[in-house]
């Protein structure tokens, strides 16, 4: 490969900057999780969005300059202190993934491999099928219940008079006709009492101030 051009050197420098940003965002999330207290979900969501954006940026950058990165050959200069910086040199020149990274990649590949039992597709498809079924099943169960009101369906079947609510006011079953009538009668009675009370006060006032 010929010597690197200015554009190639710029692409490598941008790669370093983007990887540095990604490393910083991952370290920030790690420090947040190690703080001891459970962080708020808004903070976790913010960190996750930043990491996702950085990963997308790095992936796009690698795709754009894939030809350059696939044809590069890394080697140290003769002046590089190889004996003093042997761990760093081995990490830079390493062509294989680290063992823990290789295990992570292998686990991801295994998730996408066809299942051994009957070849019924991969695990991802099975999970998507499960989620699709769960949504329909939950809706069917929800339609079998009555929602709203102060009492559950089981409490109505057992008798709302036996329910201990711990409240001072008496709850009225909205599905009961008797409860609705009693509520209306109570409202009318309260209005009548209020009107009568005002008339009595007015009558007493007139008698007191009359000739």
Short mmCIF file of C-alpha atoms in Angstrom, two decimals, residues 105-200:
data_model
loop_
_atom_site.label_atom_id
_atom_site.label_comp_id
_atom_site.label_asym_id
_atom_site.label_seq_id
_atom_site.Cartn_x
_atom_site.Cartn_y
_atom_site.Cartn_z
CA UNK A 105 -19.63 -12.27 19.65
CA UNK A 106 -20.11 -16.04 19.73
CA UNK A 107 -23.16 -15.66 21.98
CA UNK A 108 -24.66 -13.15 19.55
CA UNK A 109 -24.04 -15.44 16.58
CA UNK A 110 -25.57 -18.36 18.46
CA UNK A 111 -28.74 -16.35 19.09
CA UNK A 112 -29.19 -15.94 15.33
CA UNK A 113 -28.41 -19.55 14.42
CA UNK A 114 -31.31 -21.89 13.53
CA UNK A 115 -32.60 -23.92 16.45
CA UNK A 116 -31.66 -27.58 16.61
CA UNK A 117 -35.19 -28.82 17.30
CA UNK A 118 -36.86 -29.17 13.93
CA UNK A 119 -35.14 -26.16 12.38
CA UNK A 120 -37.98 -23.80 13.28
CA UNK A 121 -36.03 -20.62 12.62
CA UNK A 122 -33.77 -18.69 14.98
CA UNK A 123 -34.33 -17.58 18.54
CA UNK A 124 -34.99 -14.00 17.52
CA UNK A 125 -37.91 -15.06 15.35
CA UNK A 126 -39.21 -17.22 18.19
CA UNK A 127 -39.07 -14.27 20.57
CA UNK A 128 -40.88 -12.02 18.09
CA UNK A 129 -43.56 -14.68 17.66
CA UNK A 130 -43.93 -14.86 21.45
CA UNK A 131 -44.32 -11.07 21.75
CA UNK A 132 -46.92 -10.98 18.97
CA UNK A 133 -48.91 -13.72 20.70
CA UNK A 134 -48.60 -12.03 24.11
CA UNK A 135 -50.15 -8.80 22.82
CA UNK A 136 -53.20 -10.55 21.38
CA UNK A 137 -53.61 -12.76 24.46
CA UNK A 138 -53.45 -9.77 26.82
CA UNK A 139 -56.14 -7.95 24.83
CA UNK A 140 -58.41 -10.99 24.92
CA UNK A 141 -58.03 -11.26 28.70
CA UNK A 142 -58.65 -7.53 29.14
CA UNK A 143 -61.96 -7.76 27.27
CA UNK A 144 -63.17 -10.33 29.80
CA UNK A 145 -63.07 -7.84 32.68
CA UNK A 146 -65.05 -4.74 33.55
CA UNK A 147 -62.87 -1.69 34.00
CA UNK A 148 -63.77 1.45 35.95
CA UNK A 149 -65.74 1.95 39.13
CA UNK A 150 -64.81 1.38 42.73
CA UNK A 151 -65.20 -2.41 42.83
CA UNK A 152 -63.65 -5.26 40.94
CA UNK A 153 -65.65 -7.92 39.16
CA UNK A 154 -64.81 -10.48 41.85
CA UNK A 155 -65.95 -8.09 44.61
CA UNK A 156 -69.26 -7.49 42.84
CA UNK A 157 -69.86 -11.22 42.51
CA UNK A 158 -69.12 -11.75 46.22
CA UNK A 159 -71.25 -8.76 47.25
CA UNK A 160 -70.03 -5.20 47.59
CA UNK A 161 -71.51 -4.95 51.09
CA UNK A 162 -68.80 -7.34 52.30
CA UNK A 163 -65.92 -5.26 50.97
CA UNK A 164 -63.85 -3.51 53.65
CA UNK A 165 -62.46 -0.32 52.09
CA UNK A 166 -61.21 1.49 55.19
CA UNK A 167 -62.85 4.71 53.98
CA UNK A 168 -65.23 6.90 55.96
CA UNK A 169 -67.53 7.57 53.01
CA UNK A 170 -69.63 4.79 51.58
CA UNK A 171 -68.80 3.72 48.04
CA UNK A 172 -71.70 3.27 45.64
CA UNK A 173 -71.64 0.57 43.01
CA UNK A 174 -72.09 2.35 39.70
CA UNK A 175 -73.48 -0.81 38.09
CA UNK A 176 -76.25 -1.17 40.67
CA UNK A 177 -79.59 0.53 39.90
CA UNK A 178 -80.43 0.78 43.58
CA UNK A 179 -77.16 2.50 44.25
CA UNK A 180 -77.84 5.08 41.53
CA UNK A 181 -81.35 5.76 42.85
CA UNK A 182 -80.13 6.13 46.40
CA UNK A 183 -77.46 8.53 45.25
CA UNK A 184 -80.03 10.65 43.36
CA UNK A 185 -82.40 10.69 46.35
CA UNK A 186 -79.58 11.76 48.65
CA UNK A 187 -78.69 14.61 46.29
CA UNK A 188 -82.31 15.78 46.16
CA UNK A 189 -82.64 15.56 49.93
CA UNK A 190 -79.52 17.64 50.44
CA UNK A 191 -80.84 20.29 48.06
CA UNK A 192 -84.22 20.37 49.85
CA UNK A 193 -82.58 20.71 53.23
CA UNK A 194 -80.45 23.55 51.97
CA UNK A 195 -83.39 25.45 50.50
CA UNK A 196 -85.48 24.91 53.60
CA UNK A 197 -82.71 26.13 55.83
CA UNK A 198 -82.42 29.38 53.88
CA UNK A 199 -86.20 29.96 54.05
CA UNK A 200 -86.23 29.41 57.80
#
